[in-house]
mmCIF file of C-alpha atoms in Angstrom:
data_model
loop_
_atom_site.group_PDB
_atom_site.id
_atom_site.type_symbol
_atom_site.label_atom_id
_atom_site.label_comp_id
_atom_site.label_asym_id
_atom_site.label_seq_id
_atom_site.Cartn_x
_atom_site.Cartn_y
_atom_site.Cartn_z
ATOM 1 C CA MET A 1 2.260 -5.349 19.628
ATOM 2 C CA GLU A 2 5.488 -5.893 21.358
ATOM 3 C CA THR A 3 7.345 -2.776 22.672
ATOM 4 C CA SER A 4 9.618 -4.324 25.293
ATOM 5 C CA THR A 5 12.783 -3.859 22.871
ATOM 6 C CA MET A 6 11.984 -0.182 22.591
ATOM 7 C CA ASP A 7 13.652 2.473 24.760
ATOM 8 C CA PRO A 8 11.143 4.527 26.966
ATOM 9 C CA LYS A 9 11.127 7.403 24.389
ATOM 10 C CA GLU A 10 10.225 5.109 21.424
ATOM 11 C CA ARG A 11 7.513 3.419 23.592
ATOM 12 C CA ASN A 12 6.002 6.764 24.494
ATOM 13 C CA GLU A 13 6.113 7.859 20.857
ATOM 14 C CA ALA A 14 4.359 4.603 19.776
ATOM 15 C CA VAL A 15 1.611 5.017 22.554
ATOM 16 C CA LYS A 16 1.247 8.849 21.406
ATOM 17 C CA GLU A 17 0.808 7.939 17.855
ATOM 18 C CA ALA A 18 -1.839 5.239 18.772
ATOM 19 C CA MET A 19 -3.710 7.788 20.820
ATOM 20 C CA LEU A 20 -3.671 10.181 17.923
ATOM 21 C CA LEU A 21 -5.124 7.740 15.628
ATOM 22 C CA LYS A 22 -7.828 6.997 18.235
ATOM 23 C CA LYS A 23 -9.247 10.306 17.518
ATOM 24 C CA MET A 24 -9.714 9.704 13.943
ATOM 25 C CA ASP A 25 -13.392 9.633 13.408
ATOM 26 C CA HIS A 26 -15.079 9.031 9.984
ATOM 27 C CA PRO A 27 -17.885 6.548 8.818
ATOM 28 C CA ASN A 28 -15.409 4.977 6.352
ATOM 29 C CA ILE A 29 -12.552 4.314 8.918
ATOM 30 C CA VAL A 30 -12.362 1.599 11.524
ATOM 31 C CA ARG A 31 -12.533 3.268 14.917
ATOM 32 C CA PHE A 32 -9.909 2.835 17.727
ATOM 33 C CA GLN A 33 -11.948 2.065 20.763
ATOM 34 C CA GLU A 34 -9.249 1.679 23.196
ATOM 35 C CA VAL A 35 -5.468 1.967 23.379
ATOM 36 C CA PHE A 36 -3.535 0.734 26.421
ATOM 37 C CA MET A 37 -0.217 -0.855 27.403
ATOM 38 C CA THR A 38 -0.007 -3.888 29.527
ATOM 39 C CA ARG A 39 2.539 -4.438 32.395
ATOM 40 C CA LYS A 40 4.555 -6.652 29.934
ATOM 41 C CA CYS A 41 4.957 -3.636 27.528
ATOM 42 C CA ARG A 42 2.486 -4.942 24.882
ATOM 43 C CA LEU A 43 0.734 -2.126 23.235
ATOM 44 C CA CYS A 44 -2.850 -3.061 22.699
ATOM 45 C CA ILE A 45 -5.354 -1.499 20.451
ATOM 46 C CA VAL A 46 -8.985 -2.493 20.521
ATOM 47 C CA MET A 47 -10.848 -1.737 17.073
ATOM 48 C CA ASP A 48 -14.331 -2.078 15.638
ATOM 49 C CA TYR A 49 -15.088 -5.426 14.192
ATOM 50 C CA ALA A 50 -16.015 -5.512 10.441
ATOM 51 C CA ASP A 51 -18.582 -8.183 10.019
ATOM 52 C CA GLY A 52 -18.293 -8.435 6.119
ATOM 53 C CA GLY A 53 -14.479 -9.625 6.000
ATOM 54 C CA ASP A 54 -12.182 -7.596 3.865
ATOM 55 C CA VAL A 55 -11.896 -6.820 0.202
ATOM 56 C CA HIS A 56 -8.852 -9.160 -0.286
ATOM 57 C CA GLN A 57 -11.097 -12.253 1.130
ATOM 58 C CA GLU A 58 -13.907 -10.988 -1.382
ATOM 59 C CA ILE A 59 -11.560 -11.041 -4.311
ATOM 60 C CA LYS A 60 -10.346 -14.617 -3.331
ATOM 61 C CA ARG A 61 -14.007 -15.733 -3.297
ATOM 62 C CA ARG A 62 -14.588 -14.584 -6.811
ATOM 63 C CA GLU A 63 -12.531 -17.402 -8.199
ATOM 64 C CA GLY A 64 -11.522 -15.264 -11.336
ATOM 65 C CA LYS A 65 -15.019 -13.992 -11.930
ATOM 66 C CA LEU A 66 -14.534 -10.289 -12.272
ATOM 67 C CA ILE A 67 -16.618 -7.852 -10.130
ATOM 68 C CA GLN A 68 -19.007 -5.469 -11.719
ATOM 69 C CA GLU A 69 -17.677 -2.048 -12.283
ATOM 70 C CA SER A 70 -20.358 -0.332 -10.240
ATOM 71 C CA ARG A 71 -19.383 -2.325 -7.165
ATOM 72 C CA VAL A 72 -15.576 -1.645 -7.827
ATOM 73 C CA LEU A 73 -16.148 2.098 -8.082
ATOM 74 C CA GLU A 74 -18.496 1.931 -4.808
ATOM 75 C CA TRP A 75 -15.625 0.356 -2.867
ATOM 76 C CA PHE A 76 -12.916 2.516 -4.351
ATOM 77 C CA VAL A 77 -14.583 5.834 -3.742
ATOM 78 C CA GLN A 78 -15.226 4.934 -0.205
ATOM 79 C CA THR A 79 -11.500 3.953 0.233
ATOM 80 C CA CYS A 80 -10.519 7.348 -1.234
ATOM 81 C CA ILE A 81 -12.970 9.418 0.739
ATOM 82 C CA ALA A 82 -11.483 7.643 3.912
ATOM 83 C CA LEU A 83 -7.839 8.313 2.799
ATOM 84 C CA LYS A 84 -8.719 11.900 2.064
ATOM 85 C CA HIS A 85 -9.872 12.250 5.708
ATOM 86 C CA VAL A 86 -6.562 10.822 6.781
ATOM 87 C CA HIS A 87 -4.445 12.928 4.613
ATOM 88 C CA GLU A 88 -6.311 16.074 5.791
ATOM 89 C CA ARG A 89 -5.223 15.324 9.315
ATOM 90 C CA LYS A 90 -1.465 14.956 8.023
ATOM 91 C CA VAL A 91 -1.353 11.204 8.572
ATOM 92 C CA LEU A 92 0.025 8.871 6.017
ATOM 93 C CA HIS A 93 -1.566 5.553 5.918
ATOM 94 C CA ARG A 94 1.698 3.681 4.742
ATOM 95 C CA ASP A 95 0.205 0.243 4.585
ATOM 96 C CA LEU A 96 -2.704 0.382 2.177
ATOM 97 C CA LYS A 97 -3.757 -2.909 0.819
ATOM 98 C CA THR A 98 -6.923 -4.974 0.087
ATOM 99 C CA GLN A 99 -6.375 -6.669 3.455
ATOM 100 C CA ASN A 100 -6.829 -3.331 5.231
ATOM 101 C CA ILE A 101 -10.088 -2.409 3.523
ATOM 102 C CA PHE A 102 -12.807 -3.931 5.576
ATOM 103 C CA LEU A 103 -16.512 -4.561 4.533
ATOM 104 C CA MET A 104 -19.456 -4.300 6.727
ATOM 105 C CA ALA A 105 -22.302 -6.586 6.191
ATOM 106 C CA THR A 106 -24.197 -3.705 4.527
ATOM 107 C CA GLY A 107 -21.445 -3.354 1.959
ATOM 108 C CA GLN A 108 -20.049 -0.022 3.530
ATOM 109 C CA ILE A 109 -16.283 0.165 3.304
ATOM 110 C CA LYS A 110 -14.064 0.888 6.549
ATOM 111 C CA LEU A 111 -10.394 1.623 6.046
ATOM 112 C CA GLY A 112 -8.326 0.106 8.774
ATOM 113 C CA ASP A 113 -4.774 0.001 10.093
ATOM 114 C CA PHE A 114 -3.953 3.508 8.931
ATOM 115 C CA GLY A 115 -0.747 4.912 10.563
ATOM 116 C CA ILE A 116 -0.129 1.508 12.268
ATOM 117 C CA ALA A 117 2.974 1.098 10.135
ATOM 118 C CA LYS A 118 4.472 4.321 11.926
ATOM 119 C CA VAL A 119 3.467 2.636 15.241
ATOM 120 C CA LEU A 120 5.234 -0.576 14.415
ATOM 121 C CA GLU A 121 8.306 0.838 12.932
ATOM 122 C CA ALA A 122 10.453 0.553 16.001
ATOM 123 C CA THR A 123 9.174 -2.796 16.988
ATOM 124 C CA LYS A 124 10.002 -6.415 15.957
ATOM 125 C CA ASP A 125 6.531 -6.655 14.512
ATOM 126 C CA TYR A 126 7.534 -4.079 11.637
ATOM 127 C CA ALA A 127 9.387 -7.010 9.935
ATOM 128 C CA LYS A 128 6.338 -9.084 9.776
ATOM 129 C CA THR A 129 4.166 -6.278 8.437
ATOM 130 C CA MET A 130 6.616 -5.564 5.544
ATOM 131 C CA VAL A 131 6.170 -9.219 4.395
ATOM 132 C CA GLY A 132 2.519 -8.668 3.193
ATOM 133 C CA THR A 133 2.861 -5.221 1.639
ATOM 134 C CA PRO A 134 5.674 -5.352 -1.131
ATOM 135 C CA TYR A 135 2.995 -5.562 -3.808
ATOM 136 C CA TYR A 136 1.612 -2.110 -2.770
ATOM 137 C CA LEU A 137 4.862 -0.359 -2.250
ATOM 138 C CA SER A 138 5.618 2.828 -4.380
ATOM 139 C CA PRO A 139 8.791 3.238 -6.199
ATOM 140 C CA GLU A 140 10.123 5.936 -3.970
ATOM 141 C CA ILE A 141 9.587 3.842 -0.780
ATOM 142 C CA ILE A 142 11.524 0.808 -2.447
ATOM 143 C CA GLU A 143 14.338 3.101 -3.305
ATOM 144 C CA ASP A 144 14.067 4.735 0.306
ATOM 145 C CA ARG A 145 13.693 8.217 -1.278
ATOM 146 C CA PRO A 146 11.672 10.818 0.552
ATOM 147 C CA TYR A 147 8.120 10.106 0.253
ATOM 148 C CA SER A 148 4.704 12.024 0.560
ATOM 149 C CA PHE A 149 1.045 11.349 0.623
ATOM 150 C CA LYS A 150 1.494 10.516 -3.159
ATOM 151 C CA SER A 151 2.951 7.251 -1.821
ATOM 152 C CA ASP A 152 -0.457 6.370 -0.638
ATOM 153 C CA VAL A 153 -2.042 7.256 -3.909
ATOM 154 C CA TRP A 154 0.075 4.779 -5.674
ATOM 155 C CA SER A 155 -0.971 2.053 -3.123
ATOM 156 C CA CYS A 156 -4.485 3.084 -3.688
ATOM 157 C CA GLY A 157 -3.900 2.683 -7.489
ATOM 158 C CA VAL A 158 -2.738 -0.804 -6.864
ATOM 159 C CA VAL A 159 -5.875 -1.422 -4.857
ATOM 160 C CA LEU A 160 -8.087 -0.108 -7.613
ATOM 161 C CA TYR A 161 -6.190 -2.330 -10.060
ATOM 162 C CA GLU A 162 -6.602 -5.382 -7.986
ATOM 163 C CA MET A 163 -10.291 -4.856 -7.427
ATOM 164 C CA ALA A 164 -10.799 -4.749 -11.185
ATOM 165 C CA THR A 165 -8.549 -7.498 -12.303
ATOM 166 C CA LEU A 166 -8.330 -9.803 -9.144
ATOM 167 C CA ARG A 167 -4.643 -9.652 -9.274
ATOM 168 C CA HIS A 168 -1.803 -7.266 -8.482
ATOM 169 C CA PRO A 169 -0.312 -4.975 -11.054
ATOM 170 C CA PHE A 170 3.264 -6.325 -10.529
ATOM 171 C CA ASP A 171 3.919 -9.866 -9.341
ATOM 172 C CA ALA A 172 7.016 -12.098 -8.949
ATOM 173 C CA ASP A 173 8.344 -15.119 -7.018
ATOM 174 C CA SER A 174 10.821 -13.014 -4.967
ATOM 175 C CA LEU A 175 10.937 -9.715 -3.416
ATOM 176 C CA VAL A 176 13.982 -8.793 -5.404
ATOM 177 C CA ILE A 177 12.438 -9.336 -8.806
ATOM 178 C CA LEU A 178 9.187 -7.693 -7.681
ATOM 179 C CA ALA A 179 11.130 -4.575 -6.586
ATOM 180 C CA GLY A 180 12.560 -4.408 -10.047
ATOM 181 C CA LYS A 181 9.261 -4.677 -11.730
ATOM 182 C CA ILE A 182 7.774 -1.942 -9.758
ATOM 183 C CA LEU A 183 10.640 0.299 -10.441
ATOM 184 C CA ARG A 184 10.919 -0.236 -14.120
ATOM 185 C CA ASP A 185 8.032 -2.158 -15.732
ATOM 186 C CA GLN A 186 4.562 -0.935 -16.900
ATOM 187 C CA HIS A 187 1.549 -2.858 -15.562
ATOM 188 C CA PRO A 188 -0.738 -4.717 -17.812
ATOM 189 C CA PRO A 189 -3.796 -2.734 -18.909
ATOM 190 C CA VAL A 190 -7.087 -3.252 -17.136
ATOM 191 C CA VAL A 191 -9.331 -5.351 -19.463
ATOM 192 C CA GLY A 192 -13.084 -5.443 -19.468
ATOM 193 C CA TYR A 193 -13.819 -2.088 -17.810
ATOM 194 C CA SER A 194 -14.224 1.499 -18.857
ATOM 195 C CA GLU A 195 -11.588 3.669 -20.339
ATOM 196 C CA PRO A 196 -11.901 6.279 -17.593
ATOM 197 C CA LEU A 197 -11.215 3.434 -14.926
ATOM 198 C CA ASN A 198 -8.119 2.383 -17.021
ATOM 199 C CA GLY A 199 -6.925 6.070 -17.352
ATOM 200 C CA LEU A 200 -7.302 6.653 -13.663
ATOM 201 C CA VAL A 201 -5.305 3.544 -12.827
ATOM 202 C CA ASN A 202 -2.553 4.689 -15.095
ATOM 203 C CA LYS A 203 -2.353 8.086 -13.534
ATOM 204 C CA MET A 204 -2.215 6.716 -10.079
ATOM 205 C CA LEU A 205 0.541 4.272 -10.964
ATOM 206 C CA ALA A 206 2.820 6.909 -12.393
ATOM 207 C CA LYS A 207 6.425 6.066 -11.432
ATOM 208 C CA ASP A 208 7.238 9.662 -10.919
ATOM 209 C CA ALA A 209 5.252 10.744 -7.603
ATOM 210 C CA ARG A 210 5.048 14.334 -8.988
ATOM 211 C CA LEU A 211 3.076 13.110 -11.842
ATOM 212 C CA ARG A 212 0.348 11.322 -9.663
ATOM 213 C CA PRO A 213 -2.894 12.960 -8.730
ATOM 214 C CA THR A 214 -3.604 13.935 -5.154
ATOM 215 C CA ILE A 215 -6.443 11.962 -3.477
ATOM 216 C CA SER A 216 -8.538 15.088 -3.814
ATOM 217 C CA ASP A 217 -7.726 15.111 -7.641
ATOM 218 C CA VAL A 218 -9.007 11.569 -7.804
ATOM 219 C CA LEU A 219 -12.250 12.388 -6.045
ATOM 220 C CA ASP A 220 -12.628 15.276 -8.602
ATOM 221 C CA THR A 221 -12.750 12.803 -11.467
ATOM 222 C CA ALA A 222 -15.931 13.283 -13.383
ATOM 223 C CA PHE A 223 -16.717 9.515 -13.944
ATOM 224 C CA LEU A 224 -16.536 9.095 -10.109
ATOM 225 C CA GLN A 225 -19.122 11.690 -9.289
ATOM 226 C CA SER A 226 -22.255 9.335 -9.471
ATOM 227 C CA SER A 227 -20.695 6.539 -7.516
ATOM 228 C CA MET A 228 -19.680 9.125 -4.795
ATOM 229 C CA ALA A 229 -23.243 10.537 -4.653
ATOM 230 C CA ALA A 230 -24.629 7.026 -4.403
ATOM 231 C CA VAL A 231 -22.610 5.864 -1.503
ATOM 232 C CA ASN A 232 -23.168 9.210 0.236
ATOM 233 C CA THR A 233 -26.806 8.587 -0.009
ATOM 234 C CA LYS A 234 -26.785 4.684 0.521
ATOM 235 C CA TYR A 235 -24.703 4.853 3.763
ATOM 236 C CA ALA A 236 -25.638 8.160 5.033
ATOM 237 C CA LEU A 237 -22.103 9.338 5.098
ATOM 238 C CA GLY A 238 -23.298 13.132 5.496
ATOM 239 C CA LEU A 239 -20.430 14.413 3.201
ATOM 240 C CA ASP A 240 -20.508 17.738 1.311
ATOM 241 C CA LEU A 241 -19.537 16.696 -2.165
ATOM 242 C CA SER A 242 -20.203 19.919 -3.887
ATOM 243 C CA MET A 243 -16.704 21.093 -4.285
ATOM 244 C CA HIS A 244 -15.803 17.725 -6.061
ATOM 245 C CA ALA A 245 -18.836 17.789 -8.261
ATOM 246 C CA ALA A 246 -18.057 21.459 -9.285
ATOM 247 C CA VAL A 247 -14.478 20.845 -10.238
ATOM 248 C CA ALA A 248 -15.558 17.649 -12.160
ATOM 249 C CA ALA A 249 -18.373 19.501 -13.912
ATOM 250 C CA ALA A 250 -16.047 22.224 -14.955
ATOM 251 C CA ALA A 251 -13.500 19.795 -16.401
ATOM 252 C CA ALA A 252 -15.766 17.154 -18.137
ATOM 253 C CA PRO A 253 -17.500 17.457 -21.522
ATOM 254 C CA PRO A 254 -20.757 15.930 -22.076
ATOM 255 C CA ARG A 255 -20.549 11.948 -22.086
ATOM 256 C CA GLU A 256 -22.786 9.095 -23.284
ATOM 257 C CA MET A 257 -23.105 5.846 -21.295
ATOM 258 C CA ARG A 258 -23.753 2.371 -22.391
ATOM 259 C CA VAL A 259 -25.454 0.333 -19.732
ATOM 260 C CA ALA A 260 -24.814 -3.348 -19.503
ATOM 261 C CA PRO A 261 -27.529 -5.877 -18.953
ATOM 262 C CA GLU A 262 -28.415 -6.110 -15.135
ATOM 263 C CA ASP A 263 -28.168 -9.921 -15.015
ATOM 264 C CA SER A 264 -24.479 -10.077 -15.818
ATOM 265 C CA ASP A 265 -21.466 -8.875 -14.366
ATOM 266 C CA SER A 266 -20.571 -6.783 -17.327
ATOM 267 C CA VAL A 267 -19.700 -3.086 -16.481
ATOM 268 C CA LEU A 268 -20.946 0.461 -17.283
ATOM 269 C CA MET A 269 -19.030 1.621 -20.294
ATOM 270 C CA ALA A 270 -18.248 5.323 -20.604
ATOM 271 C CA THR A 271 -17.126 6.970 -23.785
ATOM 272 C CA MET A 272 -15.497 10.174 -22.212
ATOM 273 C CA PRO A 273 -11.939 10.601 -21.563
ATOM 274 C CA VAL A 274 -10.176 11.080 -18.348
ATOM 275 C CA HIS A 275 -9.128 14.706 -17.900
ATOM 276 C CA ASP A 276 -6.328 16.410 -16.035
ATOM 277 C CA HIS A 277 -8.312 18.237 -13.222
ATOM 278 C CA PRO A 278 -6.962 21.362 -11.682
ATOM 279 C CA LYS A 279 -5.294 20.848 -8.357
ATOM 280 C CA ASN A 280 -7.023 22.181 -5.222
ATOM 281 C CA ASP A 281 -5.239 24.576 -3.106
ATOM 282 C CA ASP A 282 -5.107 22.048 -0.337
ATOM 283 C CA ASP A 283 -1.544 22.570 1.043
ATOM 284 C CA TYR A 284 -1.611 19.233 2.924
ATOM 285 C CA GLU A 285 -1.711 17.358 -0.138
ATOM 286 C CA GLU A 286 1.663 18.667 -1.245
ATOM 287 C CA GLU A 287 3.329 18.432 2.225
ATOM 288 C CA GLU A 288 5.930 15.838 2.647
ATOM 289 C CA PHE A 289 7.581 14.190 5.706
ATOM 290 C CA GLU A 290 10.970 14.718 4.172
ATOM 291 C CA ASP A 291 11.978 17.405 1.659
ATOM 292 C CA TYR A 292 11.169 16.060 -1.810
ATOM 293 C CA GLU A 293 13.795 16.909 -4.552
ATOM 294 C CA GLU A 294 11.993 18.798 -7.420
ATOM 295 C CA ASP A 295 15.063 18.415 -9.700
ATOM 296 C CA GLU A 296 15.023 15.822 -12.303
ATOM 297 C CA GLU A 297 16.644 12.683 -11.027
ATOM 298 C CA GLU A 298 18.258 9.973 -13.349
ATOM 299 C CA GLU A 299 16.370 6.870 -13.432
ATOM 300 C CA PRO A 300 18.137 4.062 -11.525
ATOM 301 C CA HIS A 301 19.643 1.404 -13.731
ATOM 302 C CA LEU A 302 18.685 -2.223 -12.625
ATOM 303 C CA GLU A 303 20.778 -5.131 -13.220
ATOM 304 C CA PHE A 304 19.369 -8.435 -12.068
ATOM 305 C CA GLY A 305 21.505 -11.159 -10.541
ATOM 306 C CA GLN A 306 20.525 -14.635 -9.357
ATOM 307 C CA SER A 307 19.089 -13.473 -5.960
ATOM 308 C CA VAL A 308 19.899 -9.803 -5.870
ATOM 309 C CA VAL A 309 18.839 -6.650 -7.530
ATOM 310 C CA ARG A 310 21.762 -4.236 -8.088
ATOM 311 C CA THR A 311 20.708 -0.450 -8.289
ATOM 312 C CA ALA A 312 23.070 1.939 -9.470
ATOM 313 C CA PRO A 313 23.498 4.959 -7.184
ATOM 314 C CA SER A 314 20.959 7.720 -7.743
ATOM 315 C CA ALA A 315 20.343 11.021 -5.950
ATOM 316 C CA GLY A 316 18.080 10.635 -2.864
ATOM 317 C CA LEU A 317 18.780 6.905 -2.388
ATOM 318 C CA GLY A 318 19.508 6.601 1.379
ATOM 319 C CA ALA A 319 21.919 3.971 2.299
ATOM 320 C CA GLY A 320 21.816 4.860 6.018
ATOM 321 C CA ALA A 321 18.071 4.328 6.360
ATOM 322 C CA VAL A 322 18.052 1.194 4.232
ATOM 323 C CA GLY A 323 20.689 -0.114 6.255
ATOM 324 C CA GLY A 324 18.955 0.621 9.593
ATOM 325 C CA LYS A 325 15.953 -1.324 8.512
ATOM 326 C CA ALA A 326 18.230 -4.252 7.290
ATOM 327 C CA GLU A 327 19.788 -4.133 10.848
ATOM 328 C CA SER A 328 16.450 -4.285 12.562
ATOM 329 C CA LEU A 329 15.387 -7.165 10.470
ATOM 330 C CA ARG A 330 18.495 -8.970 11.055
ATOM 331 C CA ASN A 331 18.003 -8.719 14.814
ATOM 332 C CA TYR A 332 14.610 -9.935 14.478
ATOM 333 C CA LEU A 333 15.548 -13.020 12.458
ATOM 334 C CA CYS A 334 18.484 -13.702 15.097
ATOM 335 C CA SER A 335 15.760 -13.635 17.746
ATOM 336 C CA GLN A 336 13.887 -16.471 15.947
ATOM 337 C CA VAL A 337 16.469 -18.865 15.258
ATOM 338 C CA THR A 338 19.971 -19.846 16.704
ATOM 339 C CA SER A 339 23.082 -18.208 15.688
ATOM 340 C CA GLN A 340 24.050 -21.461 13.838
ATOM 341 C CA GLU A 341 20.680 -21.736 12.084
ATOM 342 C CA PHE A 342 20.930 -17.942 11.121
ATOM 343 C CA ARG A 343 24.317 -18.355 9.381
ATOM 344 C CA LYS A 344 23.287 -21.467 7.522
ATOM 345 C CA ALA A 345 20.001 -20.149 6.448
ATOM 346 C CA TYR A 346 21.380 -16.771 5.380
ATOM 347 C CA THR A 347 24.206 -18.437 3.394
ATOM 348 C CA LEU A 348 21.706 -20.516 1.587
ATOM 349 C CA VAL A 349 19.481 -17.766 0.547
ATOM 350 C CA ARG A 350 22.455 -15.568 -0.376
ATOM 351 C CA THR A 351 24.136 -18.225 -2.471
ATOM 352 C CA VAL A 352 21.521 -20.446 -3.849
ATOM 353 C CA GLY A 353 19.087 -17.774 -5.126
ATOM 354 C CA GLN A 354 15.620 -18.428 -6.388
ATOM 355 C CA THR A 355 15.201 -22.199 -6.943
ATOM 356 C CA ASP A 356 12.238 -24.413 -6.557
ATOM 357 C CA GLY A 357 14.016 -26.364 -3.685
ATOM 358 C CA LEU A 358 15.197 -23.295 -1.630
ATOM 359 C CA GLN A 359 12.232 -23.550 0.899
ATOM 360 C CA GLN A 360 12.957 -27.164 1.519
ATOM 361 C CA GLN A 361 16.715 -26.523 2.078
ATOM 362 C CA VAL A 362 15.850 -23.702 4.512
ATOM 363 C CA SER A 363 13.245 -25.878 6.181
ATOM 364 C CA ASP A 364 16.038 -28.490 6.686
ATOM 365 C CA VAL A 365 18.017 -25.790 8.644
ATOM 366 C CA ILE A 366 15.401 -23.854 10.715
ATOM 367 C CA GLY A 367 12.364 -26.336 10.689
ATOM 368 C CA SER A 368 9.308 -26.568 8.409
ATOM 369 C CA ASP A 369 7.170 -24.714 10.734
ATOM 370 C CA LYS A 370 9.362 -21.409 10.584
ATOM 371 C CA ALA A 371 10.575 -21.813 7.015
ATOM 372 C CA PRO A 372 7.646 -20.317 5.055
ATOM 373 C CA GLU A 373 7.667 -16.945 6.848
ATOM 374 C CA LEU A 374 11.319 -16.651 7.586
ATOM 375 C CA LEU A 375 12.500 -17.371 4.184
ATOM 376 C CA THR A 376 10.630 -14.357 2.826
ATOM 377 C CA LEU A 377 12.250 -12.233 5.623
ATOM 378 C CA PHE A 378 15.685 -13.628 4.688
ATOM 379 C CA GLN A 379 15.297 -12.688 1.227
ATOM 380 C CA LEU A 380 13.981 -9.115 2.228
ATOM 381 C CA LEU A 381 17.222 -8.749 4.396
ATOM 382 C CA ILE A 382 19.404 -9.700 1.585
ATOM 383 C CA PHE A 383 17.643 -7.269 -0.649
ATOM 384 C CA LEU A 384 17.893 -4.418 1.906
ATOM 385 C CA GLU A 385 21.595 -5.105 2.426
ATOM 386 C CA ASP A 386 22.382 -5.151 -1.308
ATOM 387 C CA VAL A 387 20.487 -1.876 -1.774
ATOM 388 C CA ALA A 388 22.316 -0.321 1.132
ATOM 389 C CA ALA A 389 25.574 -1.537 -0.188
ATOM 390 C CA THR A 390 25.094 -0.272 -3.722
ATOM 391 C CA SER A 391 23.690 3.054 -2.468
ATOM 392 C CA GLY A 392 26.584 3.811 -0.354
ATOM 393 C CA SER A 393 29.213 2.779 -2.806
#
């Protein structure tokens, strides 16, 4: 990743952060083998190779055929186990998505790119990283409010939903509309899977971060215990699961299972409900990187225009932080095109809005090779500018 535009302090912080992540050692996490800086100020990170691709690729290969619930849960619990290890070390993942959940040929899950968003934040590569992640952004991050480990839990809930349905819980043709849906809409229910799985998705995708479970709470869920024990044995993870099993056993009543035929992609159907499990006393799960306001906040009122979401000001919405991100993105775009091309493309995206011919119009200005990627970035820039403007008004 390029660090030449960073000042020495920022560059040292990026290297320090990468070196810290290099020490993360867990069987469900992609290892950093080497971290070094080149003479041209490129930060290079050498990681383990995942020979089974990633979960996103596997979902695409399904071509609409649902994945058996037992496999979904096998992937999901390994992802949660890895995320718990990360959170215990007071590290936020910040870029959790199916593209960052890697598969080994054996079926073992490896969580990758954790913390990389923090390393990238001060570099021009951060703009590129943001393009692929809007589907997984939590409401508090979209509104630029203080966020905690619960933001990763939201993203993990999106991942579980995607594993089960093969699609995102919130989808739209533009970043602006997508952001609005994440903030105000309810996701469609998960169809064809057990009620406990559906209930867990609902809890993890609670709009209010305070209502979401911690990742430890998720792993305490009764119906996940058999999957956790299975992967612990199958992949020789060497984990002590007694605490999770004890909490789950104390909370869950007896249940009966209906087992689907082995020759189909049907799923295990459980009849027991999902329970609210008592929280652990793990302080790290409640710690935040910024002070989170516990007082009730008024829900932002959204008004949708042609190409902009207007958000009525609400407590905690930081215009300065959003404006800073917009400025970084603007600088990156200016480095990719001429000043004249930037003005023309920016004006087009700002005034034309979402139309079928917008990409072609932008292509005519900046070239067809750059248009697909940069159009999305121009839309993101306008979104950030408008959020910053309304927040500061």
